[in-house]
PDB file of C-alpha atoms in Angstrom:
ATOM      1  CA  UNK A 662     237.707  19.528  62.591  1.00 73.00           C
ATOM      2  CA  UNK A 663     235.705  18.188  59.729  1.00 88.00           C
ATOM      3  CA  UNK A 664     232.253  20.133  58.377  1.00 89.00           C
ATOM      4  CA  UNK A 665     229.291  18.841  56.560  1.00 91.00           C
ATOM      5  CA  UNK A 666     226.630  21.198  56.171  1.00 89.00           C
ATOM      6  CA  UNK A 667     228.105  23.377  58.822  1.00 92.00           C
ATOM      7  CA  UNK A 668     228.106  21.056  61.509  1.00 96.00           C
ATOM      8  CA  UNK A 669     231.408  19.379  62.994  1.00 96.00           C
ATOM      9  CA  UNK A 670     232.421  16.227  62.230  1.00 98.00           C
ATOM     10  CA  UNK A 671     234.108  14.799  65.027  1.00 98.00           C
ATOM     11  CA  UNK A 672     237.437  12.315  65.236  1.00 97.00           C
ATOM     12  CA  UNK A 673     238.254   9.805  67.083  1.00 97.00           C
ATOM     13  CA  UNK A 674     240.334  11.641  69.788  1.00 97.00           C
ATOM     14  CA  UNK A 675     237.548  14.487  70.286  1.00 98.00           C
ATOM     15  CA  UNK A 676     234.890  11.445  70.676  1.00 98.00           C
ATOM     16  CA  UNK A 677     236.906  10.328  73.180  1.00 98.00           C
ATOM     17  CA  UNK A 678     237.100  13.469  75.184  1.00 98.00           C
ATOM     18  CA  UNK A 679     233.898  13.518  74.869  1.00 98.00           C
ATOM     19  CA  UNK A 680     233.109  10.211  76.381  1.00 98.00           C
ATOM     20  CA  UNK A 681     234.761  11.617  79.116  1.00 98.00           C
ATOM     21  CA  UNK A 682     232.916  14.412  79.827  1.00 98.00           C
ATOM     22  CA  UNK A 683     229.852  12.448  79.239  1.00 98.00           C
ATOM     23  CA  UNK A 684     230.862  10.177  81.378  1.00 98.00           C
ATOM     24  CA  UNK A 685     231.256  12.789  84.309  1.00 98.00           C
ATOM     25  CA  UNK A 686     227.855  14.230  83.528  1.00 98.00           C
ATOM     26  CA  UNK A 687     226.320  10.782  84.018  1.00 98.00           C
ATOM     27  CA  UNK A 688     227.969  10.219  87.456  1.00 98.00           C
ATOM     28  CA  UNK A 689     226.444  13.507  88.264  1.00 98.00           C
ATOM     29  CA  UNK A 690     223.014  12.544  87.623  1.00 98.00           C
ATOM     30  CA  UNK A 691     223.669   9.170  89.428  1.00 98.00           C
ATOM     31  CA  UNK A 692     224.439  11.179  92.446  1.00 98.00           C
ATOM     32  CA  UNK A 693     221.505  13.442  91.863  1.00 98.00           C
ATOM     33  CA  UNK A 694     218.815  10.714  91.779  1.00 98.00           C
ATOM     34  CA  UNK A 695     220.282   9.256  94.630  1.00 98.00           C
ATOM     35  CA  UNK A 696     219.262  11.949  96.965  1.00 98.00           C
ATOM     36  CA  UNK A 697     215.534  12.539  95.676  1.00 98.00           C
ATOM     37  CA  UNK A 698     213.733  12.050  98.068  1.00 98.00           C
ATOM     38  CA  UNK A 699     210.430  14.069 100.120  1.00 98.00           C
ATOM     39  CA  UNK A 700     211.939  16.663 102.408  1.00 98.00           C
ATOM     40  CA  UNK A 701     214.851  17.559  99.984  1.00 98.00           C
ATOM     41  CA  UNK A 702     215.201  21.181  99.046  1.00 98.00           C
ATOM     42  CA  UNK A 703     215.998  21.504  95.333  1.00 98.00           C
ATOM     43  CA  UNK A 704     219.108  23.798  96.205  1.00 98.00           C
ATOM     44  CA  UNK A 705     220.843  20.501  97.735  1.00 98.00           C
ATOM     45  CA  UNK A 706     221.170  19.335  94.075  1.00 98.00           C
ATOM     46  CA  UNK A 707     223.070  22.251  93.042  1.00 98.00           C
ATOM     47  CA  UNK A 708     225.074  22.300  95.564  1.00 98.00           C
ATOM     48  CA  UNK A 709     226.517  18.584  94.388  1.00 98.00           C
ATOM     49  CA  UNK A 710     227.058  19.484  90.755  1.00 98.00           C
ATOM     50  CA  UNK A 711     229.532  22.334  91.837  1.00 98.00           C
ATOM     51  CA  UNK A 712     231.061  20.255  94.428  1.00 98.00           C
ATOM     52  CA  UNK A 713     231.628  17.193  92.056  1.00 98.00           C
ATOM     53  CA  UNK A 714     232.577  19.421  89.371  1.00 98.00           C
ATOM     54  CA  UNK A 715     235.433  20.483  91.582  1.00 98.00           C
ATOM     55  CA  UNK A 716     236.604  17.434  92.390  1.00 98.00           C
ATOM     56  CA  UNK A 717     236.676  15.873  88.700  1.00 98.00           C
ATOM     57  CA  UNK A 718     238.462  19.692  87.726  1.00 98.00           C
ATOM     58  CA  UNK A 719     235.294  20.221  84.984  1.00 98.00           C
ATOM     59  CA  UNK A 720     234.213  23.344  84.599  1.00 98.00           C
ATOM     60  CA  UNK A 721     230.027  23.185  84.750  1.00 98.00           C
ATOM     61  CA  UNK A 722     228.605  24.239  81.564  1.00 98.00           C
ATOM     62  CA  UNK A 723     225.465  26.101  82.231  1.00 98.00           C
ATOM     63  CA  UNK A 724     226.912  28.407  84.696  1.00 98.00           C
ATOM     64  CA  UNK A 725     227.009  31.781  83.667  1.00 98.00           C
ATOM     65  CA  UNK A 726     225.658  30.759  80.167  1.00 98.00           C
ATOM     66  CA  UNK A 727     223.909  33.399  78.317  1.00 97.00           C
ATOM     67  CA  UNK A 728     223.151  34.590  82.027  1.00 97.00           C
ATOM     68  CA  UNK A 729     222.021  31.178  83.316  1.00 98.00           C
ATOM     69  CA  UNK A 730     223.026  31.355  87.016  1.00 98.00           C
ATOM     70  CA  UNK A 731     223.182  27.760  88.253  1.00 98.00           C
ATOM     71  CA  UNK A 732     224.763  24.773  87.333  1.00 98.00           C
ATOM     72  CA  UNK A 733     221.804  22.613  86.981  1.00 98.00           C
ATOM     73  CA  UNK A 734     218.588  23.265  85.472  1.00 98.00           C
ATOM     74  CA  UNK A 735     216.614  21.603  88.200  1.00 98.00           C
ATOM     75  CA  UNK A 736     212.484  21.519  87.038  1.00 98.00           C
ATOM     76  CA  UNK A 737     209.764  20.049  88.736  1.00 98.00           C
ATOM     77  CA  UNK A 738     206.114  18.789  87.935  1.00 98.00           C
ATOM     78  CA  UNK A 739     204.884  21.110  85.011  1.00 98.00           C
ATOM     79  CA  UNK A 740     208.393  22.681  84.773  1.00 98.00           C
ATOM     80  CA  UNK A 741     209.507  21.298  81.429  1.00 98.00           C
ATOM     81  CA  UNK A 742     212.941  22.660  81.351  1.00 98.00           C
ATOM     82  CA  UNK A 743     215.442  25.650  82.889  1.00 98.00           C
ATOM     83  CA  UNK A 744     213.998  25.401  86.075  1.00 98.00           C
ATOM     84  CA  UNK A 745     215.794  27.078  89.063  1.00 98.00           C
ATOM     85  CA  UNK A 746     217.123  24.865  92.319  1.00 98.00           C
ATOM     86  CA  UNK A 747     216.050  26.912  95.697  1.00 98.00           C
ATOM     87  CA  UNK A 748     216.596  26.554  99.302  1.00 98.00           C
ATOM     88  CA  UNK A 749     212.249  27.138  99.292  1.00 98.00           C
ATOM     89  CA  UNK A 750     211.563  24.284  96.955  1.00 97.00           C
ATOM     90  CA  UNK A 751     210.943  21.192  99.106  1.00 98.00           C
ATOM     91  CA  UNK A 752     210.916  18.205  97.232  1.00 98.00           C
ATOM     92  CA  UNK A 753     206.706  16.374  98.430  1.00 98.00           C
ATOM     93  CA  UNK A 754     205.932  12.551  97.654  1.00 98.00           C
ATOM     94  CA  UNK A 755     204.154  12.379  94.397  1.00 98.00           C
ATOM     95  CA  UNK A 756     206.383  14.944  92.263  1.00 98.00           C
ATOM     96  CA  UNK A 757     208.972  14.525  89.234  1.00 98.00           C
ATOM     97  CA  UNK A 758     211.865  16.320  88.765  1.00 99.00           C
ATOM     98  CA  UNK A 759     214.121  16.849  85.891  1.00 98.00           C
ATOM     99  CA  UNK A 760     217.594  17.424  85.815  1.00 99.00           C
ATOM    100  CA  UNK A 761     219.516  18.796  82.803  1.00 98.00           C
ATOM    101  CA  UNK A 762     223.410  19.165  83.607  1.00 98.00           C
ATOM    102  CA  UNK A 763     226.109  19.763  81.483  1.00 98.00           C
ATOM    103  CA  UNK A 764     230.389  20.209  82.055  1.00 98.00           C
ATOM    104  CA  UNK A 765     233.259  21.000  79.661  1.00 98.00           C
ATOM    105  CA  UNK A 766     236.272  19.143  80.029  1.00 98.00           C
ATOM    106  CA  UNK A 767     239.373  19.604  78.372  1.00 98.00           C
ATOM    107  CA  UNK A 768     237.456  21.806  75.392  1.00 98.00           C
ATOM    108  CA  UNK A 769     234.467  19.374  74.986  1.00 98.00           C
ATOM    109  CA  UNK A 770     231.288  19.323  76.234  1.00 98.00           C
ATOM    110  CA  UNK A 771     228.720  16.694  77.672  1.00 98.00           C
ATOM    111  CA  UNK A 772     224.828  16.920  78.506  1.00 98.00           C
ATOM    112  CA  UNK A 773     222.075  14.853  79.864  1.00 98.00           C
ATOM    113  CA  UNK A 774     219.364  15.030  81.567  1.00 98.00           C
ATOM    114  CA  UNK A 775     217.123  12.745  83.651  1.00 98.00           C
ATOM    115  CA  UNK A 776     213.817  12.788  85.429  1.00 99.00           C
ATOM    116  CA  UNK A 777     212.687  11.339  88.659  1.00 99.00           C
ATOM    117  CA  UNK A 778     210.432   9.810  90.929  1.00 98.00           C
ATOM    118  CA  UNK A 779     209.921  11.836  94.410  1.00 98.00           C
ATOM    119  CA  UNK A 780     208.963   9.016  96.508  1.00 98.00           C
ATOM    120  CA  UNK A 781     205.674   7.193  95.317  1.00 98.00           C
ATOM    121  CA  UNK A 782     203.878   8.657  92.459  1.00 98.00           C
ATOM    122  CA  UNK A 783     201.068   8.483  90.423  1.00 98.00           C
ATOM    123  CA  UNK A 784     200.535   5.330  87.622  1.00 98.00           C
ATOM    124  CA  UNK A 785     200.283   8.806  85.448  1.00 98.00           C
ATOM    125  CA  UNK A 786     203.480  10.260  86.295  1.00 98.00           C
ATOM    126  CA  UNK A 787     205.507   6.652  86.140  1.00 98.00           C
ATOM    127  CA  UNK A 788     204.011   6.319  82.379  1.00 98.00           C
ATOM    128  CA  UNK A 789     204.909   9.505  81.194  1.00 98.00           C
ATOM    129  CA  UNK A 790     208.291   9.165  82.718  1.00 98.00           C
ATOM    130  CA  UNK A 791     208.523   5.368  81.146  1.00 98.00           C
ATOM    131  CA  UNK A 792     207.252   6.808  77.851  1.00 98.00           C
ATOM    132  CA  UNK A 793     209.544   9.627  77.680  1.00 98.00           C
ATOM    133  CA  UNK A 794     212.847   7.691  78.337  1.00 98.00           C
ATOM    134  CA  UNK A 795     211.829   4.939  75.447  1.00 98.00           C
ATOM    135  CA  UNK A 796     211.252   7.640  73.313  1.00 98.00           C
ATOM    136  CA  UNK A 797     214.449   8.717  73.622  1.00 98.00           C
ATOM    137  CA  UNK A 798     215.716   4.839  73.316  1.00 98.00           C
ATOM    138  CA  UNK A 799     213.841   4.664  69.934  1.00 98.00           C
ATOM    139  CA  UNK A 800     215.193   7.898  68.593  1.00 98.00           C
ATOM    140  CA  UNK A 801     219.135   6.819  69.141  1.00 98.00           C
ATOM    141  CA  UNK A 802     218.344   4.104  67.328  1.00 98.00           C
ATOM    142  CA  UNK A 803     217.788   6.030  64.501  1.00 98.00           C
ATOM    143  CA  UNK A 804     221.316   7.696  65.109  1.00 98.00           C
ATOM    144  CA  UNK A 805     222.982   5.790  62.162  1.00 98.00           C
ATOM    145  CA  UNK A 806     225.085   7.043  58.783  1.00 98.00           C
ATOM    146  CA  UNK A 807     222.778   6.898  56.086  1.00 96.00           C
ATOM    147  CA  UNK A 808     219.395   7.930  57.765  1.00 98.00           C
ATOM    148  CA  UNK A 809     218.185  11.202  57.923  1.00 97.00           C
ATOM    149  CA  UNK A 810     218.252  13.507  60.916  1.00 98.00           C
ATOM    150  CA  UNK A 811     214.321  13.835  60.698  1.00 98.00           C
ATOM    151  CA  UNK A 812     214.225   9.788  60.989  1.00 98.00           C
ATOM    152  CA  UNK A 813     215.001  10.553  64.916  1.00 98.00           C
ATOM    153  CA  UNK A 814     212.444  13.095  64.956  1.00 98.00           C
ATOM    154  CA  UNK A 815     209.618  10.862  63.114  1.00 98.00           C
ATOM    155  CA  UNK A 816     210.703   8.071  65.832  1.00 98.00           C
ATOM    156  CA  UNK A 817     210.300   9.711  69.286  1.00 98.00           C
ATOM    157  CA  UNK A 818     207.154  11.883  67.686  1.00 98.00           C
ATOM    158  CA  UNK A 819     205.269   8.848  66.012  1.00 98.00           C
ATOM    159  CA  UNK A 820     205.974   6.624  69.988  1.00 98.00           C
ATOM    160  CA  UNK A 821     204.945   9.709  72.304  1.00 98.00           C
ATOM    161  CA  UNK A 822     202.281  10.975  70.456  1.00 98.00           C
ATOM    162  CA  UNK A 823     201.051   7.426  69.502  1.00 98.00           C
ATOM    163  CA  UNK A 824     200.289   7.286  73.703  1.00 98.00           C
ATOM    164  CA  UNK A 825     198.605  10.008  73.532  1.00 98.00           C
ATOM    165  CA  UNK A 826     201.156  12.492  75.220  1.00 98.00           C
ATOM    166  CA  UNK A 827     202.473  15.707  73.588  1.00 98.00           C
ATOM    167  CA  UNK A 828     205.816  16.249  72.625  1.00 98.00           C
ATOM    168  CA  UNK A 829     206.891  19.709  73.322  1.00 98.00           C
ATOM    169  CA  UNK A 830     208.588  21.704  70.118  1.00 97.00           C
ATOM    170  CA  UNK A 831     209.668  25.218  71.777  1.00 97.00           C
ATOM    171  CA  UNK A 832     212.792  23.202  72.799  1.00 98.00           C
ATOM    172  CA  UNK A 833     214.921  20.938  70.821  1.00 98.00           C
ATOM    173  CA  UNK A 834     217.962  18.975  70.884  1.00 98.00           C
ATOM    174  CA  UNK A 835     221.207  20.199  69.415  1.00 98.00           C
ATOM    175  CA  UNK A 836     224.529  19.089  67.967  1.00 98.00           C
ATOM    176  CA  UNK A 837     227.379  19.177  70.613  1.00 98.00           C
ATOM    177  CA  UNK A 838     231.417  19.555  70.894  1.00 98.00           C
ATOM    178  CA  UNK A 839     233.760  22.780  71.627  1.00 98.00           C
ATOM    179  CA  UNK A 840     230.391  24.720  71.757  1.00 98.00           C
ATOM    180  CA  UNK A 841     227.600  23.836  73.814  1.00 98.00           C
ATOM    181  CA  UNK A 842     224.970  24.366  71.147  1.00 98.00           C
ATOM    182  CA  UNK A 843     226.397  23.544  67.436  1.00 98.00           C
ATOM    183  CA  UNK A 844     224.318  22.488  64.164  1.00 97.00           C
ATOM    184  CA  UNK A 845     222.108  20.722  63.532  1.00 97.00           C
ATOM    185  CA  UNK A 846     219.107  21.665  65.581  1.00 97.00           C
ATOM    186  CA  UNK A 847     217.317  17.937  66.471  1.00 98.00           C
ATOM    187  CA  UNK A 848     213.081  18.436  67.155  1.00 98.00           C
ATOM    188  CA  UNK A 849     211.352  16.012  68.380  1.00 98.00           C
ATOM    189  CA  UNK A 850     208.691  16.331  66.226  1.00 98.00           C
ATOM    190  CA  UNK A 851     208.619  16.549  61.810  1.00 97.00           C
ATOM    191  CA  UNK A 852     208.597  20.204  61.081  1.00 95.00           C
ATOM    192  CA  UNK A 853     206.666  20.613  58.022  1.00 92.00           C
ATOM    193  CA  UNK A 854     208.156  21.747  55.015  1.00 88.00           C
ATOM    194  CA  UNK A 855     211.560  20.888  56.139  1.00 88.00           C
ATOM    195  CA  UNK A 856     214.231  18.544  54.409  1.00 88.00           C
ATOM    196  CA  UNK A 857     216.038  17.379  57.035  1.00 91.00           C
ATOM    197  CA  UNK A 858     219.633  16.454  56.214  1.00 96.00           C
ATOM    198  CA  UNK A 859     221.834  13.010  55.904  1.00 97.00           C
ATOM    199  CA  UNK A 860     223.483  11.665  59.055  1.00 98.00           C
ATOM    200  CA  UNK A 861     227.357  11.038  58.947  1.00 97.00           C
ATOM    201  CA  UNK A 862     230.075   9.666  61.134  1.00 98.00           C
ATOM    202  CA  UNK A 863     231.323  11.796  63.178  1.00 98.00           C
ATOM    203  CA  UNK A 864     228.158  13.947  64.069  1.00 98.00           C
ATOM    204  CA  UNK A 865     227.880  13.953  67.915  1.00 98.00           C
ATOM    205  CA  UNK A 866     223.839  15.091  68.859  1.00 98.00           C
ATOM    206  CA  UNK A 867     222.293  15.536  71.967  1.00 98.00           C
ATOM    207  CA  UNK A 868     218.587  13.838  71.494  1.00 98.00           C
ATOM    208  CA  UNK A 869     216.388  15.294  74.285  1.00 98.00           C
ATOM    209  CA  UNK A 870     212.901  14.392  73.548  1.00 98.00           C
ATOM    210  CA  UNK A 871     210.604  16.934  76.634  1.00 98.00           C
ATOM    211  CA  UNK A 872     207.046  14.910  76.921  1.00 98.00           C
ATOM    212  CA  UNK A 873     203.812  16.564  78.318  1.00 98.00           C
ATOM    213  CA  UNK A 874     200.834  14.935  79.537  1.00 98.00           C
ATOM    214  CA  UNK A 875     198.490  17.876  78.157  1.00 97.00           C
ATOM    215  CA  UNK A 876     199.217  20.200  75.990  1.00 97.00           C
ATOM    216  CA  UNK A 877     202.494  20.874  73.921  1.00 97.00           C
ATOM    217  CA  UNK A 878     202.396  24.644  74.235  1.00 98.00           C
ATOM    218  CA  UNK A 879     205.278  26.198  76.922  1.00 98.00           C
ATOM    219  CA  UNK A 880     204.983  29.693  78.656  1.00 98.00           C
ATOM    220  CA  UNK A 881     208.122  31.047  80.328  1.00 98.00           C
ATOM    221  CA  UNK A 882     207.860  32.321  84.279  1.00 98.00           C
ATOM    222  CA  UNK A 883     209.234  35.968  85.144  1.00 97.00           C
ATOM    223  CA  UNK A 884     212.557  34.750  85.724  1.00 97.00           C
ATOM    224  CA  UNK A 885     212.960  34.685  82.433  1.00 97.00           C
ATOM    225  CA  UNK A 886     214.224  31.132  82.039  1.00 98.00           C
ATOM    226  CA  UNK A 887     212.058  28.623  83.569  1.00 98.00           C
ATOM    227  CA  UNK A 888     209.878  27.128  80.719  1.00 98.00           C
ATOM    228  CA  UNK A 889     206.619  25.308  82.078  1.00 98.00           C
ATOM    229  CA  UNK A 890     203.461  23.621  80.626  1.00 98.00           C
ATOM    230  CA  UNK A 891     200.382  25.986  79.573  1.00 98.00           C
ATOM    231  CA  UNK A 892     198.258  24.003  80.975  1.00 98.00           C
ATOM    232  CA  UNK A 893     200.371  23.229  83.942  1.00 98.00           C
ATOM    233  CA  UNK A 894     200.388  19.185  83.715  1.00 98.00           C
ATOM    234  CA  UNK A 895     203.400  16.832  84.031  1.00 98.00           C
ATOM    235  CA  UNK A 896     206.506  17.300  81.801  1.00 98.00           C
ATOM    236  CA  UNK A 897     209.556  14.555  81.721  1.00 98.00           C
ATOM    237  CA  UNK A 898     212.859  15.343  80.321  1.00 98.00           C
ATOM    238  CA  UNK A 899     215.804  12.311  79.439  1.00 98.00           C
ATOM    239  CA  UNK A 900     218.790  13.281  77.391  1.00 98.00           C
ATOM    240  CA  UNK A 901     221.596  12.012  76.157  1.00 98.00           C
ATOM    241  CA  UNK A 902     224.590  12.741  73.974  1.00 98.00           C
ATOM    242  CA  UNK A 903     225.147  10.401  70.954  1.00 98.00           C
ATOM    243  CA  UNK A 904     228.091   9.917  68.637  1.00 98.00           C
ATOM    244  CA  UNK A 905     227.819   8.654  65.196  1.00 98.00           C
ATOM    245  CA  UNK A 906     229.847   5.932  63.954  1.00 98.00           C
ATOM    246  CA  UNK A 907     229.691   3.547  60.835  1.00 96.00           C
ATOM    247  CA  UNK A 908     228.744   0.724  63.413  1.00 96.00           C
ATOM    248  CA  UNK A 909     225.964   2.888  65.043  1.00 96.00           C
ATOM    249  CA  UNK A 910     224.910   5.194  67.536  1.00 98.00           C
ATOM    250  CA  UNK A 911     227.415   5.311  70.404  1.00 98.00           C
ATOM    251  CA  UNK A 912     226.124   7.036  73.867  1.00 98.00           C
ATOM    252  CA  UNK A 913     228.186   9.153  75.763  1.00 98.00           C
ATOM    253  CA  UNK A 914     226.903   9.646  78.289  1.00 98.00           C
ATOM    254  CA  UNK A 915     227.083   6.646  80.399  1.00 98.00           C
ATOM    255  CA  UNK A 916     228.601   5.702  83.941  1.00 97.00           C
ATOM    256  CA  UNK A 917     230.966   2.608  82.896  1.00 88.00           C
TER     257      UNK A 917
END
């Protein structure tokens, strides 16, 4: 595998298993947000990642990693990311809930996440959700040889912020392959000072812009993982994994 700058360039063949994985990942989350509902306890949506993993014989990804112990990262309301699933989390009309899933197949890795309406929610909610997922829309777009890596972070900043919502920068995406987390590290947000560096073909990213209603800053609960707003107001989380190719960004992580 090809390097540039210490991060893997990927080939054809590796794209394609990544696709795949990807593709798994998005059926996933199909299945996911079909079952949100009021009533639902959070736990339910673990228990179909492991059971679908099974069946498509993928191994999940966050299991187990660096002592994650679920599957899904299942965060809800001010939970931004990390969150646990539980058998005494009840899904109530009115939340959000974000869900961050990831599965190796064959070597490779894929990872999205999604948020979601719990029944009818607030004009609040439904904007920050809308917001988020453009953001994300408007950073791919920036996912093309030639550009610079900060050019995606400028894009989703410049639209979330220019709304008047806070993008949060304790979390960022990452590049993505035969490790989970590979270079480059992709904020969603210009860090000062920095020089960013040239996109190529061949770079595979996961863009994962986390938007806040409030306040940027994150505090982590006692469990050690689950990161939630300071100020404890909405977050929204949509992800996907994006190849680089001379005729543009290619997503991965699609159902068809």
């Amino acid at each position: 595998m090809k390097k540039f700058r210490g991060i893997f360039l990927k080939n054809d063949k590796e794209i394609g298993l990544m696709r795949e994985a990807n593709r798994i990942v998005s059926l996933i989350l199909d299945e996911l947000g079909e079952n949100v509902k009021p009533g639902v306890p959070t736990m339910l949506f673990e228990e179909i990642c492991r059971a679908r993993c099974e069946e498509h014989g993928v191994r999940p990804a966050f299991l187990g990693y660096q002592g994650f112990p679920f599957a899904l990262c299942c965060s809800v309301n001010e939970e931004i990311v990390h969150g646990f699933p539980s058998r005494e989390r009840i899904l109530v009309e009115g939340d959000i809930v974000s869900f961050d899933m990831g599965v190796v197949h064959e070597g490779f890795y894929g990872d999205s996440a999604r948020t979601f309406a719990v029944g009818q929610i607030s004009d609040e909610a439904q904007r920050l959700m809308d917001i988020t997922r453009e953001s994300l829309n408007i950073g791919i777009e920036q996912a093309v040889p030639g550009n610079n890596l900060y050019d995606i972070s400028a894009a989703i900043q410049s639209y979330v912020e220019g709304f008047g919502f806070g993008i949060v920068r304790r979390f960022v995406g990452h590049g993505i392959g035969s490790h989970l987390h590979e270079k480059p590290e992709i904020p969603n947000f210009v860090p000062k000072g920095m020089a960013g560096i040239p996109l190529k073909a061949g770079m595979v990213l996961a863009i994962e812009p986390m938007v806040t209603v409030g306040t940027y800053e994150v505090e982590v609960l006692e469990d050690k993982w689950t990161a939630v707003t300071k100020d404890r107001k909405l977050s929204a989380h949509f992800e996907h994994t994006v190849a680089i190719t001379s005729d543009g960004p290619m997503i991965l992580s699609l159902s068809d």
